[in-house]
Amino acid sequence: MYTNNSGNSSEGEVEVKRLFIGAGCNRIVNNVSWGACDLVSFGAQNAVAIFCPKTAQILITLPGHKASVNCTHWIPSNKFAFRAKYLEQHFLLSGDADGAIILWELSLADKKWRQVLQLPKSHKKGVTCITGIMVSQTEAIFASTSSDGAVYIWELILPSSTGGECKLSCLETLFVGSKPMVSLSLAELPGNSGYIVLAMGGLDSKVHLYCGERTGKFIHACELKAHTDWIRSLDFSLPIFMDGEANSILLVSSSQDKGIRIWKMALRGSIASDEGTCKKEEISLASYIEGPVLVTGSSSYQISLESLLIGHEDWVYSVEWQPPSTESAEGTTYHQPQSILSASMDKTMMIWQPERKTGIWMNVVTVGELSHSALGFYGGHWSSDGKAILAHGYGGAFHMWKNVGVNMDNWQPEKVPSGHFAGVTDIAWAMSSEYILSVSHDQTTRIFAPWKNEASSPNRESWHEIARPQIHGHDINCVSIIQGKGNHRFVSGADEKVSRVFEAPLSFLKTLNHATSHRSTSPEDLQVDVQILGANMSALGLSQKPIYVRSLHETLDRNMSGGLDTLESIPDAVPVVLTEPPIEDQLAYNTLWPESHKLYGHGNELFSLCCDHEGKLVASSCKAQSASVAEIWLWQVGSWKAVGRLQSHSLTVTQMEFSHDNSMLLAVSRDRQFSIFTIQRTGVDEVGYQLLARQEAHKRIIWSCSWNPFGHEFATGSRDKTVKIWAVERESSIKQLMTLPQFKSSVTALSWVGIDRQRNLGLLAVGMEDGLIELWSLTTRRSEDAGPGVAATLSIRLDPYMCHVSSVNRMSWRNHEMSEDSTSLQLASCGADHCVRVFEVIVN
């Protein structure tokens, strides 16, 4: 039987809070935007993620896109922070790979998000750039471009009061032909002309300037030829004031030709009075080469090349003017700093400023990424106050530097959120639940843990990535942490035929002690036994070799003596004990774990792994299309000998789980069947096993299974959108107890946790292909007469803004201690949306 009671079940109310989101940034230009509200937006697969730079935490992911998010842009952006002081709502635009653009609203008072609308005209191909400006407190103009060759210009009237509606109108549609534009920038022309200028650049290596009034009709005014390769980024400054009047603006452009150019657009006066004559300025080193004249209405503007900035050694993907600072308390007047931030594929970001005496633009700050595996930066962004800069790069990672100098610049790296940049395939809690281990198709294994002893909030725990034990050369599909006593160990399986066993090094054990404020369950005597300090990555990124404690000084000497950083000679890792959450450079290759064993046996790529609850057996399965390949292998922990080959299925075994008394192994498969094996340990290196039952359970692939912690009941979830509850009876037969009501989407992940042993009460977490998660309260009963039975109640359906936006791949409950009045549980989940999430579930 079941009852549908979303929120208030008869067993007590269930409340769910968001504890942590870990995600990497989509690897594409224009993906990141830093808003005037001091929040950063970025795309994480199909979600728009929002993070707070001050806390280094992702606050929320916004569901709505059906394809990968290519670009985001705040209205107002940090450039218009001086116009946003009294705004109650801030808005965000996001564009995806299908051409759709969505407008979001953030209410600053209650921090609530809502989807306002999807733009009626969508591009036919992926959106490549969105840019926007605030022309008044309540009016914004923005433009979007796509690889379909179209550029749309829109006017957005913001609501004047809370709860009001936005008004959107399309001002102009421009078609640029077969060579699409990849970068846009908008500005108001100086001189109170009421005209807007749109700069666009792309595959034809020219900067095209279009002019138009706020009412629409943009006309091609001129083009600037100087770059010799694709133009990747454009940004207008705000009007520059000279003698109290705004008479010029600057445009900066960057290109794949590795160069950056600054263009000046100076007001020449009205055409009628001027008649084309204009006073020549005094020629100096900073004088410019005159270019075309831009004519709009009754005004004309002389365009000239102000400066050429050479310094980067690879494509320059982004350039951005430092946001203006306000000069009055009301924020009506502003000062546009002469400062440009550039980010390049040469792994560096540079700040450029003109020299005071000569006016020549110079590189004054260079920051960068030292990781040998990174390919450089896709974009760089200023904070609103110009005291911090943020980059995102090829590895899906963020890098932030803050200027902590008082009288001189001193840019120091800061903590930022981190996570996988491809689908996360599996997660597991540590032996004593101090951390989560996750694996992904981005070929990395990552450890996330709550860090307790941060000075800023000593009483609160905030989650961070604290180690990256495995950086591999194949997509990683599955992982299992070895339970029981002893050192931390895990087994991972990738798109290769071997499983790999890893063991925690000394540097990680000490770091974990710092993270848990010395409350870690890894005792000091364990650290004495561990003689391996860390691990080095091999050139091909497959095996990780140990670094022993006694050999660390040799490593340091070798690194100090130099040597070329090439693919063949990767610099040695320097494992260190971390006393605060690490930044990307440390995670990239200083936190590896050594590989202790390889498990050979399977004929195809590994697909699923599980460990028993005593830490004595590991079961593994691989991708299969025949019964001989689909067998499950059992491995003895410690000796790592193969002690069993279990045959039952004819296609890939998708998930396995040992019962909580370790007497049975449950396996589910693509062949729509589940199998139960009995497991007996007959000797030191011998294991007895027997197929107890095999049964066709669903009409489609079975993706997931989970045992009841208090008995021999189990759940199976399938692509047929159903979850079925089964029981192993005393006569060794299987009885179906019930089928939960059909779900709206395929069921891809299940996890069952016990709450009250006396009442046989538990919670079943159900994750689906559309990313949504539901919690069901299950009470099993065992009577001599009627046999086993189960009662099910829908406890809570999680808010879509808390859930994944794509398929939930795995869920896992943290081991918990139960109290009489209420139970606080933690549920970890991972999905195809690149996210690892942790929820706090409170059962009253």
Short mmCIF file of C-alpha atoms in Angstrom, two decimals, residues 401-608:
data_model
loop_
_atom_site.label_atom_id
_atom_site.label_comp_id
_atom_site.label_asym_id
_atom_site.label_seq_id
_atom_site.Cartn_x
_atom_site.Cartn_y
_atom_site.Cartn_z
CA TRP A 401 43.30 36.49 -7.38
CA LYS A 402 42.69 39.30 -4.93
CA ASN A 403 44.76 42.45 -4.55
CA VAL A 404 45.69 42.43 -0.85
CA GLY A 405 48.42 45.09 -1.17
CA VAL A 406 48.04 48.39 0.69
CA ASN A 407 50.36 50.80 -1.11
CA MET A 408 51.38 48.49 -3.94
CA ASP A 409 49.79 45.68 -5.93
CA ASN A 410 49.98 42.24 -4.32
CA TRP A 411 47.73 39.75 -6.09
CA GLN A 412 47.21 36.54 -4.10
CA PRO A 413 45.20 33.43 -5.09
CA GLU A 414 41.81 32.97 -3.40
CA LYS A 415 39.52 30.00 -2.80
CA VAL A 416 36.88 29.35 -5.47
CA PRO A 417 34.25 26.65 -5.99
CA SER A 418 35.40 23.62 -7.94
CA GLY A 419 33.99 20.42 -9.36
CA HIS A 420 33.82 18.11 -12.33
CA PHE A 421 33.50 19.47 -15.87
CA ALA A 422 31.79 16.36 -17.29
CA GLY A 423 29.09 13.96 -16.11
CA VAL A 424 29.71 12.57 -12.60
CA THR A 425 29.21 8.80 -12.76
CA ASP A 426 29.57 7.53 -9.18
CA ILE A 427 30.01 8.67 -5.58
CA ALA A 428 30.86 6.99 -2.29
CA TRP A 429 31.14 8.08 1.35
CA ALA A 430 34.37 7.44 3.25
CA MET A 431 34.61 4.65 5.85
CA SER A 432 33.61 7.01 8.65
CA SER A 433 31.79 9.46 6.36
CA GLU A 434 34.34 12.27 6.72
CA TYR A 435 34.30 12.96 2.97
CA ILE A 436 32.72 12.06 -0.38
CA LEU A 437 34.66 10.52 -3.25
CA SER A 438 33.33 11.16 -6.77
CA VAL A 439 34.42 9.98 -10.22
CA SER A 440 33.58 11.44 -13.59
CA HIS A 441 33.94 11.31 -17.35
CA ASP A 442 36.30 14.28 -16.96
CA GLN A 443 38.85 11.54 -16.06
CA THR A 444 39.33 12.68 -12.46
CA THR A 445 38.52 11.37 -8.99
CA ARG A 446 37.80 14.12 -6.45
CA ILE A 447 37.32 14.29 -2.68
CA PHE A 448 34.90 16.82 -1.18
CA ALA A 449 34.80 17.37 2.57
CA PRO A 450 33.41 19.84 5.11
CA TRP A 451 36.28 22.03 6.33
CA LYS A 452 35.69 22.90 9.95
CA ASN A 453 38.45 25.19 11.18
CA GLU A 454 38.11 28.17 8.85
CA ALA A 455 38.83 31.42 10.65
CA SER A 456 35.94 33.26 9.00
CA SER A 457 33.25 30.92 10.31
CA PRO A 458 34.68 28.58 12.96
CA ASN A 459 31.28 27.22 13.97
CA ARG A 460 30.09 26.49 10.45
CA GLU A 461 31.39 23.82 8.16
CA SER A 462 31.73 24.71 4.51
CA TRP A 463 32.39 22.06 1.88
CA HIS A 464 35.40 22.22 -0.42
CA GLU A 465 37.35 19.96 -2.76
CA ILE A 466 40.32 18.87 -0.64
CA ALA A 467 42.08 16.34 -2.90
CA ARG A 468 42.17 14.91 -6.41
CA PRO A 469 43.45 11.36 -5.81
CA GLN A 470 43.30 10.19 -9.43
CA ILE A 471 43.87 12.06 -12.69
CA HIS A 472 43.52 9.52 -15.45
CA GLY A 473 43.71 9.05 -19.20
CA HIS A 474 40.30 7.37 -19.53
CA ASP A 475 36.75 8.34 -18.52
CA ILE A 476 36.08 6.91 -15.04
CA ASN A 477 32.78 5.02 -14.67
CA CYS A 478 32.63 3.63 -11.14
CA VAL A 479 34.22 3.71 -7.70
CA SER A 480 33.97 1.89 -4.39
CA ILE A 481 35.57 2.81 -1.07
CA ILE A 482 36.93 -0.13 0.92
CA GLN A 483 35.03 -0.31 4.21
CA GLY A 484 36.35 -1.67 7.51
CA LYS A 485 39.47 -0.69 9.44
CA GLY A 486 42.87 0.45 8.29
CA ASN A 487 43.96 3.09 5.84
CA HIS A 488 41.60 4.83 3.37
CA ARG A 489 41.47 2.84 0.12
CA PHE A 490 39.30 2.87 -2.97
CA VAL A 491 38.92 0.94 -6.22
CA SER A 492 38.01 2.73 -9.45
CA GLY A 493 37.03 1.45 -12.86
CA ALA A 494 37.35 3.40 -16.10
CA ASP A 495 36.94 2.84 -19.84
CA GLU A 496 39.66 0.17 -19.65
CA LYS A 497 39.75 -3.51 -18.68
CA VAL A 498 41.56 -3.11 -15.34
CA SER A 499 40.37 -1.86 -11.97
CA ARG A 500 42.87 0.21 -10.00
CA VAL A 501 43.34 0.23 -6.23
CA PHE A 502 44.52 3.41 -4.48
CA GLU A 503 45.68 3.98 -0.93
CA ALA A 504 45.72 7.28 0.99
CA PRO A 505 49.18 8.84 1.40
CA LEU A 506 50.45 10.49 4.59
CA SER A 507 49.91 14.02 3.25
CA PHE A 508 46.19 13.31 2.79
CA LEU A 509 45.76 11.78 6.26
CA LYS A 510 47.26 14.89 7.85
CA THR A 511 45.20 17.21 5.62
CA LEU A 512 42.05 15.32 6.66
CA ASN A 513 42.99 15.90 10.30
CA HIS A 514 43.10 19.66 9.63
CA ALA A 515 39.80 19.59 7.71
CA THR A 516 37.97 17.84 10.54
CA SER A 517 39.64 19.96 13.27
CA HIS A 518 41.65 16.96 14.48
CA ARG A 519 38.47 14.95 15.00
CA SER A 520 39.38 12.63 12.16
CA THR A 521 38.98 8.94 12.75
CA SER A 522 42.41 8.23 11.24
CA PRO A 523 44.49 7.65 14.39
CA GLU A 524 48.04 8.85 14.80
CA ASP A 525 49.44 5.28 14.80
CA LEU A 526 47.95 4.78 11.31
CA GLN A 527 49.97 7.77 10.12
CA VAL A 528 53.13 6.19 11.57
CA ASP A 529 52.61 3.08 9.41
CA VAL A 530 52.08 5.02 6.18
CA GLN A 531 55.46 5.57 4.54
CA ILE A 532 54.13 7.01 1.27
CA LEU A 533 53.83 10.79 1.25
CA GLY A 534 52.08 11.24 -2.11
CA ALA A 535 52.17 10.22 -5.77
CA ASN A 536 53.50 11.32 -9.13
CA MET A 537 51.58 11.24 -12.39
CA SER A 538 53.02 9.35 -15.32
CA ALA A 539 53.49 11.00 -18.70
CA LEU A 540 50.54 9.17 -20.25
CA GLY A 541 48.30 9.81 -17.25
CA LEU A 542 47.53 6.17 -16.39
CA SER A 543 49.59 4.88 -13.43
CA GLN A 544 50.44 6.97 -10.38
CA LYS A 545 53.77 6.15 -8.76
CA PRO A 546 54.35 6.60 -5.00
CA ILE A 547 56.61 9.25 -3.47
CA TYR A 548 58.16 7.90 -0.26
CA VAL A 549 58.71 10.05 2.80
CA ARG A 550 62.50 9.61 2.65
CA SER A 551 62.70 10.65 -1.01
CA LEU A 552 60.81 13.96 -0.78
CA HIS A 553 64.00 16.07 -0.52
CA GLU A 554 65.30 14.47 -3.74
CA THR A 555 62.09 15.54 -5.49
CA LEU A 556 62.44 19.10 -4.23
CA ASP A 557 66.10 19.26 -5.34
CA ARG A 558 65.19 17.96 -8.79
CA ASN A 559 62.38 20.52 -9.18
CA MET A 560 64.60 23.37 -8.00
CA SER A 561 67.32 22.49 -10.51
CA GLY A 562 64.94 23.32 -13.34
CA GLY A 563 64.36 21.14 -16.36
CA LEU A 564 61.95 21.66 -19.22
CA ASP A 565 58.22 21.24 -18.55
CA THR A 566 57.21 19.04 -21.46
CA LEU A 567 54.64 16.30 -21.91
CA GLU A 568 57.42 13.72 -21.57
CA SER A 569 58.90 15.20 -18.38
CA ILE A 570 56.07 16.18 -16.09
CA PRO A 571 57.35 18.08 -13.03
CA ASP A 572 57.42 16.00 -9.87
CA ALA A 573 54.53 16.50 -7.49
CA VAL A 574 55.31 18.05 -4.12
CA PRO A 575 52.77 16.56 -1.69
CA VAL A 576 52.09 18.96 1.15
CA VAL A 577 49.88 18.95 4.22
CA LEU A 578 47.10 21.46 3.60
CA THR A 579 46.01 23.65 6.51
CA GLU A 580 43.26 25.40 4.52
CA PRO A 581 41.15 24.36 1.51
CA PRO A 582 43.45 24.07 -1.53
CA ILE A 583 43.34 26.09 -4.75
CA GLU A 584 43.37 24.61 -8.25
CA ASP A 585 47.17 24.67 -8.70
CA GLN A 586 47.60 22.48 -5.62
CA LEU A 587 44.76 20.14 -6.56
CA ALA A 588 45.97 19.72 -10.13
CA TYR A 589 48.82 17.35 -9.25
CA ASN A 590 50.00 17.67 -5.64
CA THR A 591 47.17 15.67 -4.02
CA LEU A 592 47.39 12.40 -5.96
CA TRP A 593 47.14 9.02 -4.23
CA PRO A 594 49.56 6.20 -5.17
CA GLU A 595 48.16 3.24 -7.07
CA SER A 596 48.82 0.02 -5.14
CA HIS A 597 47.27 -2.71 -7.34
CA LYS A 598 45.73 -3.40 -10.71
CA LEU A 599 42.94 -5.99 -11.00
CA TYR A 600 43.03 -7.80 -14.35
CA GLY A 601 40.24 -10.08 -15.49
CA HIS A 602 37.41 -8.36 -17.33
CA GLY A 603 37.24 -8.43 -21.11
CA ASN A 604 35.65 -5.01 -21.56
CA GLU A 605 35.48 -1.56 -19.97
CA LEU A 606 34.59 -1.50 -16.26
CA PHE A 607 31.03 -0.40 -15.47
CA SER A 608 30.18 -1.11 -11.84
#
